[in-house]
PDB file of N, CA and C in Angstrom:
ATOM      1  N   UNK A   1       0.843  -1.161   0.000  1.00 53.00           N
ATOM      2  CA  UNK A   1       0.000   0.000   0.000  1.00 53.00           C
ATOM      3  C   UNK A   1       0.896   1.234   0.000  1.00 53.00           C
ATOM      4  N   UNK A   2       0.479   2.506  -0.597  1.00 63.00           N
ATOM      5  CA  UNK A   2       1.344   2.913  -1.280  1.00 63.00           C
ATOM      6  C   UNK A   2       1.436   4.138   0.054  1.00 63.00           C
ATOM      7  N   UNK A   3       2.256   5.350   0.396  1.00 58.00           N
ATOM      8  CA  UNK A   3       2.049   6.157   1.781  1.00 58.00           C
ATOM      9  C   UNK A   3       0.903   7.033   1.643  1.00 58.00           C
ATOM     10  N   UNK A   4       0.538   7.148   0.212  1.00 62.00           N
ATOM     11  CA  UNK A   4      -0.871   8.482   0.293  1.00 62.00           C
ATOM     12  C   UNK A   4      -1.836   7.898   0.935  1.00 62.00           C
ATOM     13  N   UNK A   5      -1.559   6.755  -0.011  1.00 62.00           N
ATOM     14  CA  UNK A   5      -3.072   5.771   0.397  1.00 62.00           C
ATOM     15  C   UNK A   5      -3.055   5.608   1.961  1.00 62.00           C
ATOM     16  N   UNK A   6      -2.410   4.865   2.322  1.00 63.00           N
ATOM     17  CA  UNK A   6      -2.488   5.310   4.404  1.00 63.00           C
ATOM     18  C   UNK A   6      -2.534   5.999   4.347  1.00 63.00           C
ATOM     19  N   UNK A   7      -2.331   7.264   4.907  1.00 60.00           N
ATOM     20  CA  UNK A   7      -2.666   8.350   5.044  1.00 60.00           C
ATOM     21  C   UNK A   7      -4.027   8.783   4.509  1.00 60.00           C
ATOM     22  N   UNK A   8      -4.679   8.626   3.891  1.00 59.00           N
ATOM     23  CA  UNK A   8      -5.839   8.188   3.152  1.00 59.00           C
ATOM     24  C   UNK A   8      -6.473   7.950   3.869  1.00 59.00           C
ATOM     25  N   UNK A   9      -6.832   6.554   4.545  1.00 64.00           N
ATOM     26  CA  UNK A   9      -7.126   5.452   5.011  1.00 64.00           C
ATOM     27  C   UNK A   9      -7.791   5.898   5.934  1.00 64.00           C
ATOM     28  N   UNK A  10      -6.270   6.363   6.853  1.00 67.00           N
ATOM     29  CA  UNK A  10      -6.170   6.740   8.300  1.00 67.00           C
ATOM     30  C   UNK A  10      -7.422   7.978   8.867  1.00 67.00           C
ATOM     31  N   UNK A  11      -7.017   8.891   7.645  1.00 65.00           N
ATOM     32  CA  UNK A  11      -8.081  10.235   7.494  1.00 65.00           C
ATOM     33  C   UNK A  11      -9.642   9.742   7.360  1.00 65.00           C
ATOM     34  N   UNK A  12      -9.406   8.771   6.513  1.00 63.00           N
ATOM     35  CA  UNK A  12     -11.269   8.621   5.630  1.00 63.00           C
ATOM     36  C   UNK A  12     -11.161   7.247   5.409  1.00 63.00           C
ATOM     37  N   UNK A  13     -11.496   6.704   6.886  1.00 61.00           N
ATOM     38  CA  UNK A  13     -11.649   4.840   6.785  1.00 61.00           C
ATOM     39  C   UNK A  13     -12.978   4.473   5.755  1.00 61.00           C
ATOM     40  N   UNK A  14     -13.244   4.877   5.266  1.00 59.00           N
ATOM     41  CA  UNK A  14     -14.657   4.337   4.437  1.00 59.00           C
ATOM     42  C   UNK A  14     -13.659   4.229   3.111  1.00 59.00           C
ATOM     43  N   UNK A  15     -12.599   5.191   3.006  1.00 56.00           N
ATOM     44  CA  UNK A  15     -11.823   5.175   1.691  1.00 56.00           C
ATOM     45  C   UNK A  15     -10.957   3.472   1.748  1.00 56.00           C
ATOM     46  N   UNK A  16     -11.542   2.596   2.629  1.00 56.00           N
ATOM     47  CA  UNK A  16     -10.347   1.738   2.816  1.00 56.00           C
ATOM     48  C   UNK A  16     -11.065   0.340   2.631  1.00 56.00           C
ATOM     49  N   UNK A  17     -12.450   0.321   2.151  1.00 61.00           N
ATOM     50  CA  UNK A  17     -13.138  -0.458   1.514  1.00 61.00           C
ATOM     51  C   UNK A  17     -13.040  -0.646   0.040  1.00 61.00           C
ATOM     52  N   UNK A  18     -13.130   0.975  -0.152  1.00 60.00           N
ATOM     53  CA  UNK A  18     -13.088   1.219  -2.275  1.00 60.00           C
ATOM     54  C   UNK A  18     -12.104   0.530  -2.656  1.00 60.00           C
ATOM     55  N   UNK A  19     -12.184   0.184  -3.901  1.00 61.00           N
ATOM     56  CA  UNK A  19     -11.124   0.266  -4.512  1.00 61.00           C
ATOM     57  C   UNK A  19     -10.989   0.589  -5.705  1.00 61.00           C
ATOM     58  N   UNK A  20      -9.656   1.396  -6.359  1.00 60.00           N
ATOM     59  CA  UNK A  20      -9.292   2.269  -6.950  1.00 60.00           C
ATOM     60  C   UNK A  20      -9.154   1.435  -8.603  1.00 60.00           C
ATOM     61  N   UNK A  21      -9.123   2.043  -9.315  1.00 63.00           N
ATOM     62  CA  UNK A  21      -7.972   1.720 -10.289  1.00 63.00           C
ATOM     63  C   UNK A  21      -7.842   2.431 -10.603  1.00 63.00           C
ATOM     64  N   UNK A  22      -6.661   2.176 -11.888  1.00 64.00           N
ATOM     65  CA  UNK A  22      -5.413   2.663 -12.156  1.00 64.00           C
ATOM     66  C   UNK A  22      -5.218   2.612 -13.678  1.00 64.00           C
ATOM     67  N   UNK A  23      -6.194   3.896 -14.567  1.00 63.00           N
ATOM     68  CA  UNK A  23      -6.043   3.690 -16.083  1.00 63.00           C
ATOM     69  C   UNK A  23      -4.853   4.622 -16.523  1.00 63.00           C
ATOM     70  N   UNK A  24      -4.108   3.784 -17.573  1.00 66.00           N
ATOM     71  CA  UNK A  24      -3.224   4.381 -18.250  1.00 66.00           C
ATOM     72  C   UNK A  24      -3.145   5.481 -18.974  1.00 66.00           C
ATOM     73  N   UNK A  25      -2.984   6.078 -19.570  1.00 61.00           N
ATOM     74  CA  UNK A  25      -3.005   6.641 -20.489  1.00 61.00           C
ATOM     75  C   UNK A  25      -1.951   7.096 -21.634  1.00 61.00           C
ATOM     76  N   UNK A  26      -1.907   6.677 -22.403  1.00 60.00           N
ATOM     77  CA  UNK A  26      -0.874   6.992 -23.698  1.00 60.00           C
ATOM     78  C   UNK A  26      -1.650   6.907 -24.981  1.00 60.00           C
ATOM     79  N   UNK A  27      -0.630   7.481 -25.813  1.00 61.00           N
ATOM     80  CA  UNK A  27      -1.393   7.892 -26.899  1.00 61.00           C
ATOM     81  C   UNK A  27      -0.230   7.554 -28.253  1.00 61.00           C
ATOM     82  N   UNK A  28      -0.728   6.675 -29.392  1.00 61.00           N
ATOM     83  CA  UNK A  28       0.194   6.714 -30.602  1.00 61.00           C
ATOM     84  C   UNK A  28       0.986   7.645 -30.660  1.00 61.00           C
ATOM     85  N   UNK A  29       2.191   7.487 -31.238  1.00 62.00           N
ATOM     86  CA  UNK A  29       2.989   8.157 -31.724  1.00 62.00           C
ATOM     87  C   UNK A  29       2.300   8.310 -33.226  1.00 62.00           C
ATOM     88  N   UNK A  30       2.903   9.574 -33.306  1.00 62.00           N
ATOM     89  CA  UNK A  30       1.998  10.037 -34.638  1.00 62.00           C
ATOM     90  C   UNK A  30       3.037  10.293 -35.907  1.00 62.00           C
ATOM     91  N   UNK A  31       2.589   9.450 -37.128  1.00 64.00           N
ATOM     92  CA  UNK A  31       3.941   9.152 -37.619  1.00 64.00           C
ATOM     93  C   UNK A  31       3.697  10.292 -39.080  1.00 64.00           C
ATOM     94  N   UNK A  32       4.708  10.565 -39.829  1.00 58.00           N
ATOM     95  CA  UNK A  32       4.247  11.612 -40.790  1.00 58.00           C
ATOM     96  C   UNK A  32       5.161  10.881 -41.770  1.00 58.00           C
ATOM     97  N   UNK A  33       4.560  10.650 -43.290  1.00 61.00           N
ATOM     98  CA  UNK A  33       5.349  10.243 -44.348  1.00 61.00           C
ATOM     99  C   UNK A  33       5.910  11.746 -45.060  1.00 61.00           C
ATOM    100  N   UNK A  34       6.997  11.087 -46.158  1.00 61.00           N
ATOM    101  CA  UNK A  34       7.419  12.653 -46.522  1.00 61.00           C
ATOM    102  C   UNK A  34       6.762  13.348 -47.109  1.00 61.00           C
ATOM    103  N   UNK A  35       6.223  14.476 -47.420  1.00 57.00           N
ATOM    104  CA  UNK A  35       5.791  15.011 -48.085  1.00 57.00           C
ATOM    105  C   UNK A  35       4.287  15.877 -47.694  1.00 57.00           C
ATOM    106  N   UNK A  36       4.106  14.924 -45.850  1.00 59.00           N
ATOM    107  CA  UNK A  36       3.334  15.385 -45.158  1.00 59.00           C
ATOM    108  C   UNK A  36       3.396  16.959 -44.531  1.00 59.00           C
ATOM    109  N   UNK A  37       2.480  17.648 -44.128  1.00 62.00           N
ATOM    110  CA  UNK A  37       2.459  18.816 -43.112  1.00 62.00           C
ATOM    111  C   UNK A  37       3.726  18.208 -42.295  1.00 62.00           C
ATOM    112  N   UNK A  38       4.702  19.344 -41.907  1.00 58.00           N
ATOM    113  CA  UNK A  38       5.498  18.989 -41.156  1.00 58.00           C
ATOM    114  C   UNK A  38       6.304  18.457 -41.400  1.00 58.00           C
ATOM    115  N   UNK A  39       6.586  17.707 -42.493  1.00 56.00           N
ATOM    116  CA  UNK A  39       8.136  16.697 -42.324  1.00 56.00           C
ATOM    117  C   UNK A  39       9.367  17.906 -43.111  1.00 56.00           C
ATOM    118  N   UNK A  40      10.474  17.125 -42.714  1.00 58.00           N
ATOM    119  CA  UNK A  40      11.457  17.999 -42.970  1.00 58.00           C
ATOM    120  C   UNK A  40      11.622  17.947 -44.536  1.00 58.00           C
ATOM    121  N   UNK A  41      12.631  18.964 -45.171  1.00 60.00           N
ATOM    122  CA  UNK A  41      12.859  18.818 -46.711  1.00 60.00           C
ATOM    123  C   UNK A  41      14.352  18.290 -46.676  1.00 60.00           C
ATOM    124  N   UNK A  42      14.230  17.688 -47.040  1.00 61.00           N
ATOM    125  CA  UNK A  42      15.515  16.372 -47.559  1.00 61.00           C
ATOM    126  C   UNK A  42      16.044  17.101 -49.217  1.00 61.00           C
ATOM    127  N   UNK A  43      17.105  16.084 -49.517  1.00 60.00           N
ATOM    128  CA  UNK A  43      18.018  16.136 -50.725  1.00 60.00           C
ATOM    129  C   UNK A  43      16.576  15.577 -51.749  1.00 60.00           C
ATOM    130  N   UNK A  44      16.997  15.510 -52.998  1.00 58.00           N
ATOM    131  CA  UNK A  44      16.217  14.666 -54.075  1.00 58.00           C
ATOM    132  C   UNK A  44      15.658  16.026 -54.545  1.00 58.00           C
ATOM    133  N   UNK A  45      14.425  16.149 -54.628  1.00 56.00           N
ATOM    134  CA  UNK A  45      13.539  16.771 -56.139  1.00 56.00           C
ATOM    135  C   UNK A  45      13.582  18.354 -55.321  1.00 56.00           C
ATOM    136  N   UNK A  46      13.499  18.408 -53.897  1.00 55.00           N
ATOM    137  CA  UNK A  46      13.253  19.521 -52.901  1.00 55.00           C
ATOM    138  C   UNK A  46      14.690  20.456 -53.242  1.00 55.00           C
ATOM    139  N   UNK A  47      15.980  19.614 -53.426  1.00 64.00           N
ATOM    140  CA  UNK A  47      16.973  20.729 -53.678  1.00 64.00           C
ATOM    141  C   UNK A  47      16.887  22.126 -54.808  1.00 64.00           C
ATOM    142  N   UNK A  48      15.843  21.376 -55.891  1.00 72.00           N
ATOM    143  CA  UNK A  48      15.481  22.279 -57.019  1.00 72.00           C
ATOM    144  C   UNK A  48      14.492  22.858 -56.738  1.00 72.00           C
ATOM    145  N   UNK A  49      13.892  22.795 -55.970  1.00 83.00           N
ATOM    146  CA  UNK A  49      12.302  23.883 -55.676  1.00 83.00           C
ATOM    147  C   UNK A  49      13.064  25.309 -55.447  1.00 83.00           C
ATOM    148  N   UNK A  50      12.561  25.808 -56.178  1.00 87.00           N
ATOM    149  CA  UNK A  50      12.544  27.786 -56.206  1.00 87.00           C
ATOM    150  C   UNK A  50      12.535  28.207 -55.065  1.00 87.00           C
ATOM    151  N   UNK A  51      10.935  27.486 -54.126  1.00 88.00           N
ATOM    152  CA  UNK A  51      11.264  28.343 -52.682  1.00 88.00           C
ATOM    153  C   UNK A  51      12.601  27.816 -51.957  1.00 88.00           C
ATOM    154  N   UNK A  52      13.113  26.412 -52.049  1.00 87.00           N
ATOM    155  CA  UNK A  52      14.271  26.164 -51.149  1.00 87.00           C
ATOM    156  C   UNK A  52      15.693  27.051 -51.507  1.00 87.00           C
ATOM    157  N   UNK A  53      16.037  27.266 -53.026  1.00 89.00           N
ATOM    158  CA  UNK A  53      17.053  27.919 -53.755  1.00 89.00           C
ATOM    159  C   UNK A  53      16.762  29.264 -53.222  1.00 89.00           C
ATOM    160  N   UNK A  54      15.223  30.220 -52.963  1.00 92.00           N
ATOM    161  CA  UNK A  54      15.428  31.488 -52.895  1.00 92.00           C
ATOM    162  C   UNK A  54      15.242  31.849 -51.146  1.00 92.00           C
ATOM    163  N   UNK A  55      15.039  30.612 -50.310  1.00 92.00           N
ATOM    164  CA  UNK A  55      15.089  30.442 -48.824  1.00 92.00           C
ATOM    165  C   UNK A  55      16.687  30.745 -48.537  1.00 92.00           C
ATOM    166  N   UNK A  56      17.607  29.809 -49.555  1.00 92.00           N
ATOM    167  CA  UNK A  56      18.789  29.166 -49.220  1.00 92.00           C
ATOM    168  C   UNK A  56      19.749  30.885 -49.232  1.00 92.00           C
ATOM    169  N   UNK A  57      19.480  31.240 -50.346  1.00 94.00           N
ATOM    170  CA  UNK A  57      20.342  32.737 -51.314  1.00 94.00           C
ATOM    171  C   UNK A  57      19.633  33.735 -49.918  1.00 94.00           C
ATOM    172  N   UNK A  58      18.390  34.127 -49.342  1.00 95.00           N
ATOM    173  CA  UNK A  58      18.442  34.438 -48.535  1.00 95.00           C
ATOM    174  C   UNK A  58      19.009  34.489 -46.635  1.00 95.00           C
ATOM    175  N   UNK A  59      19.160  33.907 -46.614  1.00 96.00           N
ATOM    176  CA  UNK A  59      19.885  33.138 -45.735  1.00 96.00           C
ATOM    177  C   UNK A  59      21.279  33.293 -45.726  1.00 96.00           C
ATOM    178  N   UNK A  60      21.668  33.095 -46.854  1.00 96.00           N
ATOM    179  CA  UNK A  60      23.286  33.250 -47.212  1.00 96.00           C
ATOM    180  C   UNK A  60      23.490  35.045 -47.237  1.00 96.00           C
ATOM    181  N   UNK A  61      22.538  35.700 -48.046  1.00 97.00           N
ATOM    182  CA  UNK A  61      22.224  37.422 -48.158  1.00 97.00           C
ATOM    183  C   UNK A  61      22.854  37.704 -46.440  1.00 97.00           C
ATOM    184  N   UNK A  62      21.918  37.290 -45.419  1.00 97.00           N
ATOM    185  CA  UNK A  62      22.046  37.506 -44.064  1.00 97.00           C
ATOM    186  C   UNK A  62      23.338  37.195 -43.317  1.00 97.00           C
ATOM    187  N   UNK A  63      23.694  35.970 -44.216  1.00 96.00           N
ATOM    188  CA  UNK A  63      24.929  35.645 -43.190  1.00 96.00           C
ATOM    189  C   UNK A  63      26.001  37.050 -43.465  1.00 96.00           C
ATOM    190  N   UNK A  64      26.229  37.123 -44.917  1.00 97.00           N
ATOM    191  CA  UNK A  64      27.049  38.174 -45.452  1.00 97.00           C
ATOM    192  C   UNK A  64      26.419  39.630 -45.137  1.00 97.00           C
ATOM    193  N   UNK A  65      25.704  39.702 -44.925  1.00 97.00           N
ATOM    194  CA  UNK A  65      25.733  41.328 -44.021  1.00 97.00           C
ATOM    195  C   UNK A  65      25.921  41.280 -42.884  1.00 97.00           C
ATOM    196  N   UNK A  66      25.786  40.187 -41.918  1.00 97.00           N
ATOM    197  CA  UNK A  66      26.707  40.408 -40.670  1.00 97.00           C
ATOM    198  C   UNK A  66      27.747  40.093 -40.373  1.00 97.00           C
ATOM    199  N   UNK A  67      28.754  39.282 -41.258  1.00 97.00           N
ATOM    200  CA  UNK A  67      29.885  39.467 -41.807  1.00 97.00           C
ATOM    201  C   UNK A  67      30.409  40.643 -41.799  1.00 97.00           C
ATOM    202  N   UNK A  68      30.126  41.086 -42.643  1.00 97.00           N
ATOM    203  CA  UNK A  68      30.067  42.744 -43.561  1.00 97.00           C
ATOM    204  C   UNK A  68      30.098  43.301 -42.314  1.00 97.00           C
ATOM    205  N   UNK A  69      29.179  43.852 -41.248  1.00 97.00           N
ATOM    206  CA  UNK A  69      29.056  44.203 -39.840  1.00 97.00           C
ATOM    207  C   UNK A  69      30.180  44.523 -39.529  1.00 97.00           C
ATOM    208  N   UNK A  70      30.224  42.854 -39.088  1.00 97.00           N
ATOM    209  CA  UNK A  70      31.635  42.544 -37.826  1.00 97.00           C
ATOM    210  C   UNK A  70      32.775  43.622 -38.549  1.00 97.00           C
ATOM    211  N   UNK A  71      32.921  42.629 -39.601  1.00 98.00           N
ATOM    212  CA  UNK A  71      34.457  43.197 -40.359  1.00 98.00           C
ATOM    213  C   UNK A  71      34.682  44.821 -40.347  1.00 98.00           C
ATOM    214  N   UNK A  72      33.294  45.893 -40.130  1.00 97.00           N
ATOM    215  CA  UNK A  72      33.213  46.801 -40.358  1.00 97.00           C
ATOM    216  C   UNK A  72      33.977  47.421 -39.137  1.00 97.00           C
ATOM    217  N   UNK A  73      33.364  46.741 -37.939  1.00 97.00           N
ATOM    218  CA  UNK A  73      33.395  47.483 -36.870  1.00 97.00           C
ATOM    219  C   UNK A  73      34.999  46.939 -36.526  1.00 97.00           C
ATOM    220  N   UNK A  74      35.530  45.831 -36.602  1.00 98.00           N
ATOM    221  CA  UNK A  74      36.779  45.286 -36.301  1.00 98.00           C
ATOM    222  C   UNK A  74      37.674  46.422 -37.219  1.00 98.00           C
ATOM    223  N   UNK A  75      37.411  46.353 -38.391  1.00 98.00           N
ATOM    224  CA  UNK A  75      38.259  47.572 -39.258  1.00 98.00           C
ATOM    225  C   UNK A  75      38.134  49.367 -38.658  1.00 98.00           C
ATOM    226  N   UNK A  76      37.213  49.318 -37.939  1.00 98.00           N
ATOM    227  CA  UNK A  76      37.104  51.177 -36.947  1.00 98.00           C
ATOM    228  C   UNK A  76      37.611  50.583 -35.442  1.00 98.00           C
ATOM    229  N   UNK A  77      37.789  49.496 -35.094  1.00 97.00           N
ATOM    230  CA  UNK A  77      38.416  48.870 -33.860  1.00 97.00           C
ATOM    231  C   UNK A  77      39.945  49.162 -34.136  1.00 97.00           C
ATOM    232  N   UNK A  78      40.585  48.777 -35.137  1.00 98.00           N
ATOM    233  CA  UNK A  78      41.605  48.693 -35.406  1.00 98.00           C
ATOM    234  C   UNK A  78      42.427  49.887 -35.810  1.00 98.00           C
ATOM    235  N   UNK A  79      41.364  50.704 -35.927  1.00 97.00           N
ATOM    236  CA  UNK A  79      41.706  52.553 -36.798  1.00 97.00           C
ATOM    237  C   UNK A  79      42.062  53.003 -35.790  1.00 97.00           C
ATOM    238  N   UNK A  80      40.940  52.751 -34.619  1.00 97.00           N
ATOM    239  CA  UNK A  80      41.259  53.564 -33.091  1.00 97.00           C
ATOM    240  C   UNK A  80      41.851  52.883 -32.234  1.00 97.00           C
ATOM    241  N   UNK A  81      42.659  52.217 -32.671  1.00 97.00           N
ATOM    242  CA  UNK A  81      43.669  51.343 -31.907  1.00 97.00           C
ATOM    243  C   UNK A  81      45.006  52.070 -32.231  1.00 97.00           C
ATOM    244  N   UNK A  82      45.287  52.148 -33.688  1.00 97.00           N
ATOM    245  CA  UNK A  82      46.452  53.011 -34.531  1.00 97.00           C
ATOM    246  C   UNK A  82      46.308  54.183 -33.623  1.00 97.00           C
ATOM    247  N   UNK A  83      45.452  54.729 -33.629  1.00 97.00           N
ATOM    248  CA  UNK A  83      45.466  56.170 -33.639  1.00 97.00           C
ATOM    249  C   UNK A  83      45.693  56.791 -32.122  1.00 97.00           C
ATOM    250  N   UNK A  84      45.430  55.646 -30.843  1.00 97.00           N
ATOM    251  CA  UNK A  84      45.672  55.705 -29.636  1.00 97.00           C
ATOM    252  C   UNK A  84      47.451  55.315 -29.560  1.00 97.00           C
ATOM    253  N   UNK A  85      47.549  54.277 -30.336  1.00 97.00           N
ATOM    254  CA  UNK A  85      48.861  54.049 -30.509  1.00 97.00           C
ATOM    255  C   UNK A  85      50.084  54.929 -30.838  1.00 97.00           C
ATOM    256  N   UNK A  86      49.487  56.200 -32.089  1.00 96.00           N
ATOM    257  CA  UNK A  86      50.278  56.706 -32.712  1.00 96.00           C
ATOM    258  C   UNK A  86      50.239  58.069 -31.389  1.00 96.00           C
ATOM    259  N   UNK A  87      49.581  58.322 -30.689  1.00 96.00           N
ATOM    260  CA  UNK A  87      49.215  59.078 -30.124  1.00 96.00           C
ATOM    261  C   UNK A  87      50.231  59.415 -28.719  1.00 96.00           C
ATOM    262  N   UNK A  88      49.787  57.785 -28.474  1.00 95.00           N
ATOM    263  CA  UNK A  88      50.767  57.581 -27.010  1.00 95.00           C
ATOM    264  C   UNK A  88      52.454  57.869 -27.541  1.00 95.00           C
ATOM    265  N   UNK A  89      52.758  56.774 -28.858  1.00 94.00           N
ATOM    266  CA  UNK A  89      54.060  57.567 -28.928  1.00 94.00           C
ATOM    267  C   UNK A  89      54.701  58.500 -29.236  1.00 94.00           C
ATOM    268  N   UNK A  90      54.119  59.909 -29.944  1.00 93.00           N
ATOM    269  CA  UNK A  90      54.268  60.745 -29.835  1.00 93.00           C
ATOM    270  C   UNK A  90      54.616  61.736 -28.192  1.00 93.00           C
ATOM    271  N   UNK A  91      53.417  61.132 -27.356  1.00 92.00           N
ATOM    272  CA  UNK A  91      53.887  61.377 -26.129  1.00 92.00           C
ATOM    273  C   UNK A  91      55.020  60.529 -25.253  1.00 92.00           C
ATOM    274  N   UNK A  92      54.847  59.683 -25.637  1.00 91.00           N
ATOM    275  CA  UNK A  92      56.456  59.347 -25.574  1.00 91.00           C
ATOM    276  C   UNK A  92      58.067  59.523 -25.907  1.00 91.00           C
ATOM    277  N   UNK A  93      57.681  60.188 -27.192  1.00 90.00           N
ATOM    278  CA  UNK A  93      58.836  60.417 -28.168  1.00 90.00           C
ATOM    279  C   UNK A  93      59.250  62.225 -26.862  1.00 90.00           C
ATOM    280  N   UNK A  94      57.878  62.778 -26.929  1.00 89.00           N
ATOM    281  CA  UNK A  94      58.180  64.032 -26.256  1.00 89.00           C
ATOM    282  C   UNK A  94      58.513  64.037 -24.624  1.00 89.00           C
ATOM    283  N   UNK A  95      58.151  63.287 -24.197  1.00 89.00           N
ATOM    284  CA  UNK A  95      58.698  62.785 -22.844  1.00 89.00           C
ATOM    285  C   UNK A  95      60.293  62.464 -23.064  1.00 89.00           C
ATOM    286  N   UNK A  96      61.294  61.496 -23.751  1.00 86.00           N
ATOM    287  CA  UNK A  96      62.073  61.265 -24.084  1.00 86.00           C
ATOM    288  C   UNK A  96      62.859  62.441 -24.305  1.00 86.00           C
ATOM    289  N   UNK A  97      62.537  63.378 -25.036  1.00 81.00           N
ATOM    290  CA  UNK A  97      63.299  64.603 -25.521  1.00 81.00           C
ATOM    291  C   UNK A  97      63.077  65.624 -24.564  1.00 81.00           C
ATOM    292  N   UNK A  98      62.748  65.670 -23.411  1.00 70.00           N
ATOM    293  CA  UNK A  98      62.200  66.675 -22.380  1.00 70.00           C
ATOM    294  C   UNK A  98      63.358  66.445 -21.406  1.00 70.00           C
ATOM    295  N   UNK A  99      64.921  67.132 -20.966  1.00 64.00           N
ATOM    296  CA  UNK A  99      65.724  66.607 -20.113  1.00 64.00           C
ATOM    297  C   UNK A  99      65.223  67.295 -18.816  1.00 64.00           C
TER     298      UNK A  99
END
């Protein structure tokens, strides 16, 4: 006997006559052939469909503008890196020449 059930019991002795069962419940797995709602697009006739070619070129559009991005901002990262650089040694060069 399981601890609810005592406890059960103990509370509501009339509950200790009944008895219970115990229905399952599950349900098919729900299976989808290709070509169904939902299934994925695979290699074969789907590589040539227009929408997958103009899904694919989009997609690729996106990757290359945030590419484009990064590289942008790494290339003004790198400007104001020079330019702190060229900066400091100048003040260095004049520190040096200051007896």
């Amino acid at each position: 006997m399981s601890l609810t059930r005592t406890l059960l019991t103990r509370q509501f002795p009339a509950l200790a006559t009944r008895t219970t069962t115990a229905r399952t419940f599950s349900l098919a797995a729900r299976r989808m052939a290709e070509g169904d709602a939902g299934a994925t697009r695979s290699g074969g006739a789907a590589q040539g469909d227009a929408f997958t070619k103009r899904e694919q070129a989009s997609e690729d559009y996106y990757v290359r503008q945030q590419e484009k991005d990064k590289l942008a901002k790494l290339k003004q990262k790198i400007a104001d890196q020079e330019a702190q650089l060229a900066k400091d040694r100048e003040e260095a060069e004049g520190m040096v020449k200051k007896p």
